[in-house]
Short mmCIF file of C-alpha atoms in Angstrom, two decimals:
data_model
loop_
_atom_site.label_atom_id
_atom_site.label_comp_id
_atom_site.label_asym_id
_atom_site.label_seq_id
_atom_site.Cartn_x
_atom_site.Cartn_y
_atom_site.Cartn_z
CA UNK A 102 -28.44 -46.92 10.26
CA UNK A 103 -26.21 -44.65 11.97
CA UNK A 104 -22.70 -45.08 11.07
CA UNK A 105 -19.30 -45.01 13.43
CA UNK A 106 -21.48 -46.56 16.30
CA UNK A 107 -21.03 -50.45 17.55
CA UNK A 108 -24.83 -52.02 17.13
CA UNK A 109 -27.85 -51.41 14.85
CA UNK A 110 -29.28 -47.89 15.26
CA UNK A 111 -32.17 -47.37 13.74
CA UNK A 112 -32.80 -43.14 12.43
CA UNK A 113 -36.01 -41.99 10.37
CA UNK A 114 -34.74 -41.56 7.16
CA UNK A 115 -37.13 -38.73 6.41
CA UNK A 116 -35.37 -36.71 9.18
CA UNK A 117 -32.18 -37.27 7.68
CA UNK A 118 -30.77 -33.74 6.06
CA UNK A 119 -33.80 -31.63 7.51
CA UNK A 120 -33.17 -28.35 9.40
CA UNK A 121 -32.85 -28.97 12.98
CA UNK A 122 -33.19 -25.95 15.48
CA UNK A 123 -32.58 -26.65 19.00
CA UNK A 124 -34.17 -26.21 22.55
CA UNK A 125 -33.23 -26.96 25.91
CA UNK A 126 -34.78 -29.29 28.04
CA UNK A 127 -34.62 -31.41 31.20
CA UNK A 128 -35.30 -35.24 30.79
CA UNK A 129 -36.38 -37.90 32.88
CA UNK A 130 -34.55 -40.46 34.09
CA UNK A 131 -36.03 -42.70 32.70
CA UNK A 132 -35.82 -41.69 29.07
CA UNK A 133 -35.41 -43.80 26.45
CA UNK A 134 -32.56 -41.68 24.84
CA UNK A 135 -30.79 -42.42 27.98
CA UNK A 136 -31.87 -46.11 28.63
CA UNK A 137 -28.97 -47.26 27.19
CA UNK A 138 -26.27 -46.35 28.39
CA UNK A 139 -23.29 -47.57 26.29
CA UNK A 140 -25.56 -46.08 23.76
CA UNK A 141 -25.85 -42.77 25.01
CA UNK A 142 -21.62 -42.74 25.95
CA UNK A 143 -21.24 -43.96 22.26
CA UNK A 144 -23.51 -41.10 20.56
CA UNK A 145 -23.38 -38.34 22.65
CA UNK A 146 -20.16 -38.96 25.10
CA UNK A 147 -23.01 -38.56 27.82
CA UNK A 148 -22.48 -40.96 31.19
CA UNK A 149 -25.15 -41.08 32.91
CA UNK A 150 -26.30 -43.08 36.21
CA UNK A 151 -28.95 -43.08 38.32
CA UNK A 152 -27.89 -42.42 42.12
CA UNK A 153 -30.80 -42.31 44.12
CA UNK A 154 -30.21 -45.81 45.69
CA UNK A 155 -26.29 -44.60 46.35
CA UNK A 156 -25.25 -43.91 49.44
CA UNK A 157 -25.16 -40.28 50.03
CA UNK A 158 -21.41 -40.36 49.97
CA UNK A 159 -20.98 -41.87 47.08
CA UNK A 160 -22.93 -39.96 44.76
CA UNK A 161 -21.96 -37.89 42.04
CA UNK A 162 -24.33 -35.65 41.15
CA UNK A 163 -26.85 -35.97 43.44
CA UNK A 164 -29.98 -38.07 44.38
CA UNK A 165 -32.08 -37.74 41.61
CA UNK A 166 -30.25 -35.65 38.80
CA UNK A 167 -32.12 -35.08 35.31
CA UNK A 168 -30.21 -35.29 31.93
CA UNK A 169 -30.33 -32.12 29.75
CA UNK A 170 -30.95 -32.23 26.29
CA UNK A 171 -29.60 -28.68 24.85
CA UNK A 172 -30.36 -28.83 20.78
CA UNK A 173 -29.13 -32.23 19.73
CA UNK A 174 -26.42 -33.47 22.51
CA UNK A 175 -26.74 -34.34 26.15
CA UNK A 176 -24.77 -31.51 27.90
CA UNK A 177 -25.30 -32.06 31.58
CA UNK A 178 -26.77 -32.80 34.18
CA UNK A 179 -29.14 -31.29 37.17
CA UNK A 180 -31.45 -32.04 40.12
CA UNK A 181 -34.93 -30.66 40.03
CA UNK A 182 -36.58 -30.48 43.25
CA UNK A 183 -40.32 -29.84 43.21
CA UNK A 184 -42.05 -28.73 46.24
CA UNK A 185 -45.79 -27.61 47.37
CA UNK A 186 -45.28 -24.10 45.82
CA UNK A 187 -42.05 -24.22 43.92
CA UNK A 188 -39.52 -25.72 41.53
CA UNK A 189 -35.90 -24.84 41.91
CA UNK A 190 -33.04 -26.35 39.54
CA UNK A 191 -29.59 -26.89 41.21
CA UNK A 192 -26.12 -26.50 39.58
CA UNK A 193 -25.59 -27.55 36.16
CA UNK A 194 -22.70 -30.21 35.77
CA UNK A 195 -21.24 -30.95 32.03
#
């Protein structure tokens, strides 16, 4: 169980105490440590919304931005853009 969180929250408890050493790395929107989202504001103080079906206007970070995952938090958000020949990352927001 993870503790100081509203719900049932289920960890492996043979991860529990091990070594961790972090990476970087973009995630989908559709992943499932982001599914939830009053989840993912109550563990990691990440909000997060999809805004592709915003109008322009009204978005915040942009049509289809990707979650970051750097070591064990969320810490921001970017839009990936993948074309023919390349793959260019925008600005990083926290």
């Amino acid at each position: 169980m993870v503790e100081g969180v509203k719900g049932t929250w289920r960890v492996d408890p043979s991860q529990l105490g091990q070594p961790f050493s972090g990476r970087a790395a973009l995630l989908s929107a559709f992943d499932r440590l982001i599914h939830d989202r009053k989840r993912a504001v109550e563990l990691f103080e990440f909000a997060y919304q999809l805004e592709m079906y915003k109008p322009a206007a009204k978005r915040r970070w942009g049509y289809f931005a990707l979650p970051i995952l750097y070591g064990d938090r969320l810490g921001g958000k970017s839009v990936a853009i993948s074309q023919m020949d390349f793959f260019m990352i925008s600005p990083i927001w926290p």
